[in-house]
Coordinates of C-alpha atoms in Angstrom, one line a residue:
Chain A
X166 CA 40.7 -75.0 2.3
X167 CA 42.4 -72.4 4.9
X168 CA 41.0 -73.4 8.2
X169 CA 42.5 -70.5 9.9
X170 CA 42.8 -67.1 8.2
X171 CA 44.3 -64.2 8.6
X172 CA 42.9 -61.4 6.6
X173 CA 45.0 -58.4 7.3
X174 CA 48.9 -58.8 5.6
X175 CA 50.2 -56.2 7.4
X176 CA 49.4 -53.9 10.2
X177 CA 51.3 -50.1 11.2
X178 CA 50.4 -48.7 14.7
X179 CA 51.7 -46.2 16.4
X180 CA 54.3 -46.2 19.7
X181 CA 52.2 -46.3 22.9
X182 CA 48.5 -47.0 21.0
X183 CA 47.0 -50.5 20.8
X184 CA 47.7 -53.2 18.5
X185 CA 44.9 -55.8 17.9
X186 CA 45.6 -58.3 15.4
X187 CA 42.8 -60.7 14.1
X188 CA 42.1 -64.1 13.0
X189 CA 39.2 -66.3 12.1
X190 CA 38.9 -70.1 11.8
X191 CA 36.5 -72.5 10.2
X192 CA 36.7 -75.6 12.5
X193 CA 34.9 -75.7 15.3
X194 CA 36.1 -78.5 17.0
X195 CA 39.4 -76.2 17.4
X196 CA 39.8 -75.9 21.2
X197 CA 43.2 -74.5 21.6
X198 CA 44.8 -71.3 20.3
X199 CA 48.0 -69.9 20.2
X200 CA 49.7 -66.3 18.8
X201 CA 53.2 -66.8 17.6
X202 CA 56.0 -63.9 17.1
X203 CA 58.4 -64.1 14.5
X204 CA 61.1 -61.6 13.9
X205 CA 63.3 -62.3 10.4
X206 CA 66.0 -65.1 10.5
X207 CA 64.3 -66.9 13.6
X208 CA 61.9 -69.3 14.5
X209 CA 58.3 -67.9 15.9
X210 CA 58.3 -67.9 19.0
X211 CA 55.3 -68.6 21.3
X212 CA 53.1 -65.6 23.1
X213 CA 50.2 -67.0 24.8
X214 CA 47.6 -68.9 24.2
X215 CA 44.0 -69.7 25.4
X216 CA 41.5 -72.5 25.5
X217 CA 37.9 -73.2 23.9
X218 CA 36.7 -72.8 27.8
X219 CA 37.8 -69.1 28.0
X220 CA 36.8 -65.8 26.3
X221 CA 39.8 -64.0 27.3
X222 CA 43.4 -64.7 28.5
X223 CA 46.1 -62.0 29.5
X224 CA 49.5 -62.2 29.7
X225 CA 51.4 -58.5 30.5
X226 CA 51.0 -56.8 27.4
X227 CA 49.4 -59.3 25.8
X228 CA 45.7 -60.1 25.8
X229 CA 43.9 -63.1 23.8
X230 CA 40.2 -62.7 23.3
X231 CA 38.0 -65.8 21.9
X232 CA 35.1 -65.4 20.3
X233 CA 33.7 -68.8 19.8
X234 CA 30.0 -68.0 17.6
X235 CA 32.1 -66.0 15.6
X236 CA 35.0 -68.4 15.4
X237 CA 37.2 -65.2 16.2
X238 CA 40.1 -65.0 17.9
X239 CA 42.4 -61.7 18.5
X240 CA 45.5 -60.6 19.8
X241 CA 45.6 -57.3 21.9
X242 CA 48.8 -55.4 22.3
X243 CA 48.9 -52.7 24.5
X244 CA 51.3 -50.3 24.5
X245 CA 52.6 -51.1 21.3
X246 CA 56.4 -50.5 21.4
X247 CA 58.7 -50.7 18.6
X248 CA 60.4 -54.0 19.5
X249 CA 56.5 -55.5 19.4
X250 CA 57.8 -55.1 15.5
X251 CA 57.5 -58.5 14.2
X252 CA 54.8 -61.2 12.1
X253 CA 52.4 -62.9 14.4
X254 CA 50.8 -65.8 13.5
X255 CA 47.6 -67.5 15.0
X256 CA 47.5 -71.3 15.2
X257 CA 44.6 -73.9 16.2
X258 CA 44.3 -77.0 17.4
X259 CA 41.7 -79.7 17.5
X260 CA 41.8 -82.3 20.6
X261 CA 45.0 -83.0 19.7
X262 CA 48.7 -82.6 18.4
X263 CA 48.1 -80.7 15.2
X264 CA 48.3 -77.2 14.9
X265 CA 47.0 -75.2 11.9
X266 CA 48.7 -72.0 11.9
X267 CA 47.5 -68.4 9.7
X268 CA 49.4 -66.7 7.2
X269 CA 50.6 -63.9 9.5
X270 CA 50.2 -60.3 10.0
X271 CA 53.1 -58.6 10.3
X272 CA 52.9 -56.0 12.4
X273 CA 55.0 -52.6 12.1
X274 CA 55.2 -50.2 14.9
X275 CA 56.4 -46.7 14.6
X276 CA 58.2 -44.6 16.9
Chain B
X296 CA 71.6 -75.2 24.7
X297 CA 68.1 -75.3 26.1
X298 CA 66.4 -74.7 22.7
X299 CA 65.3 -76.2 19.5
X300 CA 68.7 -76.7 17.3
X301 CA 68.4 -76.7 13.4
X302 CA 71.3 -77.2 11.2
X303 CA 72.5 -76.3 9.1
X304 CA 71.4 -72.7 9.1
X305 CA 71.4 -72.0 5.0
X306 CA 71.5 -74.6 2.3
X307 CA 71.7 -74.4 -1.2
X308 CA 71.7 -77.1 -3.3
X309 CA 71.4 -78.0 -7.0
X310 CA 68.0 -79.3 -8.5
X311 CA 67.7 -83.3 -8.3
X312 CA 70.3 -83.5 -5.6
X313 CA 69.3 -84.8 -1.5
X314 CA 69.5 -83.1 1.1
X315 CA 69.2 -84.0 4.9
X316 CA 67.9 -81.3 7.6
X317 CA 68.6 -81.8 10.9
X318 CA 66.9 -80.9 14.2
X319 CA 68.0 -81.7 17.7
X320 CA 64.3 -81.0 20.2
X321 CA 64.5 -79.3 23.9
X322 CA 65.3 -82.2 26.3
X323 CA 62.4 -84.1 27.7
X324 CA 60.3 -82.9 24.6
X325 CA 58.6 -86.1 23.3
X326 CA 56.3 -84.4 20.2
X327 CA 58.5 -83.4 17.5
X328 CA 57.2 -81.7 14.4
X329 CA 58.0 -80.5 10.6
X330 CA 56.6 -77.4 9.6
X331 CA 57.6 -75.1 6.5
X332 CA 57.3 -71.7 4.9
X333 CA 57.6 -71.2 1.5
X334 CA 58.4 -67.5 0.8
X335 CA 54.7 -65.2 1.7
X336 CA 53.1 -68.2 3.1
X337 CA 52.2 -69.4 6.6
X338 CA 53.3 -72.4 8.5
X339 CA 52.9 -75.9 6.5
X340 CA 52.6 -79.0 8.6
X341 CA 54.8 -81.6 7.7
X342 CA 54.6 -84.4 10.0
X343 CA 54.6 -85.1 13.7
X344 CA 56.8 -87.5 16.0
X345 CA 55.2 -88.8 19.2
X346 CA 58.8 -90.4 20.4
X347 CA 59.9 -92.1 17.7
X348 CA 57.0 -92.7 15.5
X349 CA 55.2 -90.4 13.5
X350 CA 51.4 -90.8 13.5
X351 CA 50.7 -88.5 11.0
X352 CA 52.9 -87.9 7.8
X353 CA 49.4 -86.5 5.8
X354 CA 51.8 -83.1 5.5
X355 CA 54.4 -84.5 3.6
X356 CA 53.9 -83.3 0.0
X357 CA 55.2 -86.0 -2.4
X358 CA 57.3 -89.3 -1.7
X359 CA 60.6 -87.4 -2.4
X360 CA 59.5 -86.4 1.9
X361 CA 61.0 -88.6 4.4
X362 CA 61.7 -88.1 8.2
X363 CA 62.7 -90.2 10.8
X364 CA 63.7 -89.8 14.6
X365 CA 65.9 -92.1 16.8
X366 CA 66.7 -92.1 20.7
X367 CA 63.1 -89.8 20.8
X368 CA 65.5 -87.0 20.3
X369 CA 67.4 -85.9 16.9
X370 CA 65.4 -86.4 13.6
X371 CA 66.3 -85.7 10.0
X372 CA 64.2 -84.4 7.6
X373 CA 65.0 -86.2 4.4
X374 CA 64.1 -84.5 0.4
X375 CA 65.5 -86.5 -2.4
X376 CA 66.0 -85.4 -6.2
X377 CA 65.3 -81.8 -4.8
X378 CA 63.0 -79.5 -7.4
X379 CA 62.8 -76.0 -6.8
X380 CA 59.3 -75.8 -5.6
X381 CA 61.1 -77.5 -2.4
X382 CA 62.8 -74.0 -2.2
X383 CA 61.7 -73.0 1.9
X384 CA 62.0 -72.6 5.4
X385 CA 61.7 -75.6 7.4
X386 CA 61.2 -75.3 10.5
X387 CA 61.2 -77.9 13.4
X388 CA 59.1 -77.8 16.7
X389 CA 58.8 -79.9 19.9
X390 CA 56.7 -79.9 22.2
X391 CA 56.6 -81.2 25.9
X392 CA 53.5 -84.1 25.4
X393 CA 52.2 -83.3 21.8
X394 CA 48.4 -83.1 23.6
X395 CA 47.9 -80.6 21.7
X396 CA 47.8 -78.4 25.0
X397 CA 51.4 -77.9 24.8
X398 CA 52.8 -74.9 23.3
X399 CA 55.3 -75.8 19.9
X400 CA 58.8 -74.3 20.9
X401 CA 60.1 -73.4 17.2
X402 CA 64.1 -73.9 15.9
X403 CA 65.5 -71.0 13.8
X404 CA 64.7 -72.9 10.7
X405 CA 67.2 -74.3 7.8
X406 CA 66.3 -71.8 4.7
X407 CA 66.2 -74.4 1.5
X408 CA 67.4 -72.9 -1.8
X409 CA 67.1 -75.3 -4.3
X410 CA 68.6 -73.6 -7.8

């Protein structure tokens, strides 16, 4: 049982438009969310993340939005720039140390 | 260095042999974890280390799994007698208090090829 999904493999956007990558969970006693990067050859490296108590947490680019009745989270990238090319991964946690991560989206974006 | 340290980087070893997997945490990190990614899947947890002893090991798949950690710094990730669905990344976090408000700081991974 996948607690944390990620429904779209892969994701194209274009140079300078938005990138919004999404992920849905099944737990809700998860109260803490993170979006990983991961470029080939390297360990993913962390973004930003946001608690249950939030709705939305920004970061630069980088914007997390929390949807908890849907149990929907999503990762907002704006501009997109090619170096933003990468897998992200989502990844949940429950009052605690463990953190269930998505199979990844990777993202692709063109110049 | 001030990061996560994984070695080695690439191993390939022959089915039923061991094979040890080393990670050396960020200083002051006292969570340690064991993920993996076998190829087109996400992030498998392994086990955790809160200092030296690891309060959960539900990850590990089979008995053939052992890790340990000494000083609350360097553990190894121990696989004996090796079968080819051990054939992964593994990947080793840590993590400043392992709250589970602390973000996981990720090594480069040691990619398993079991042939």
């Amino acid at each position: 049982d996948q607690q944390v999904k990620q429904n779209s493999p892969s994701l194209s956007v274009q140079e300078g438009r938005i990138s919004i990558l999404n992920c849905d969970y099944t737990n809700s006693m998860f109260d803490y969310f993170l979006w990983y990067k991961k470029y080939p050859a390297e360990g993913p490296t962390f973004l930003i993340s946001i608690s249950s108590i939030k709705d939305k947490n920004e970061d630069g680019r980088f914007t997390v939005f929390l949807n908890k009745s849907a149990k929907h989270l999503s990762l907002h990238i704006v501009p997109s720039q090619p170096g933003d090319s990468a897998v992200y991964f989502c990844a949940a946690s429950e009052k605690g140390y463990k953190y269930i991560f998505g199979t990844g989206t990777r993202l692709k974006v063109l110049a | 260095g001030a990061g996560v340290s994984q070695s080695p980087s690439n191993k390939v070893t022959e089915k039923g042999k061991d094979v040890e997997l080393r990670c050396d945490p960020i200083s002051g990190h006292t969570a340690l974890y064991w993920y993996r990614q076998s190829l087109g899947q996400g992030l498998e947890f392994l086990i955790y280390f809160q200092g030296n002893s690891a309060p959960d090991k539900s990850g590990l798949p089979s008995d053939r799994f052992s890790a340990e950690r000494t000083g609350g710094s360097v553990s190894t990730l121990t696989i004996q007698r090796t079968q080819q669905e051990d054939s992964a990344v593994y990947l080793c976090a840590s993590s400043l208090s392992g709250t589970g408000r602390s973000p996981l700081h990720f090594g480069n991974g040691t990619r398993l090829t079991v042939t």
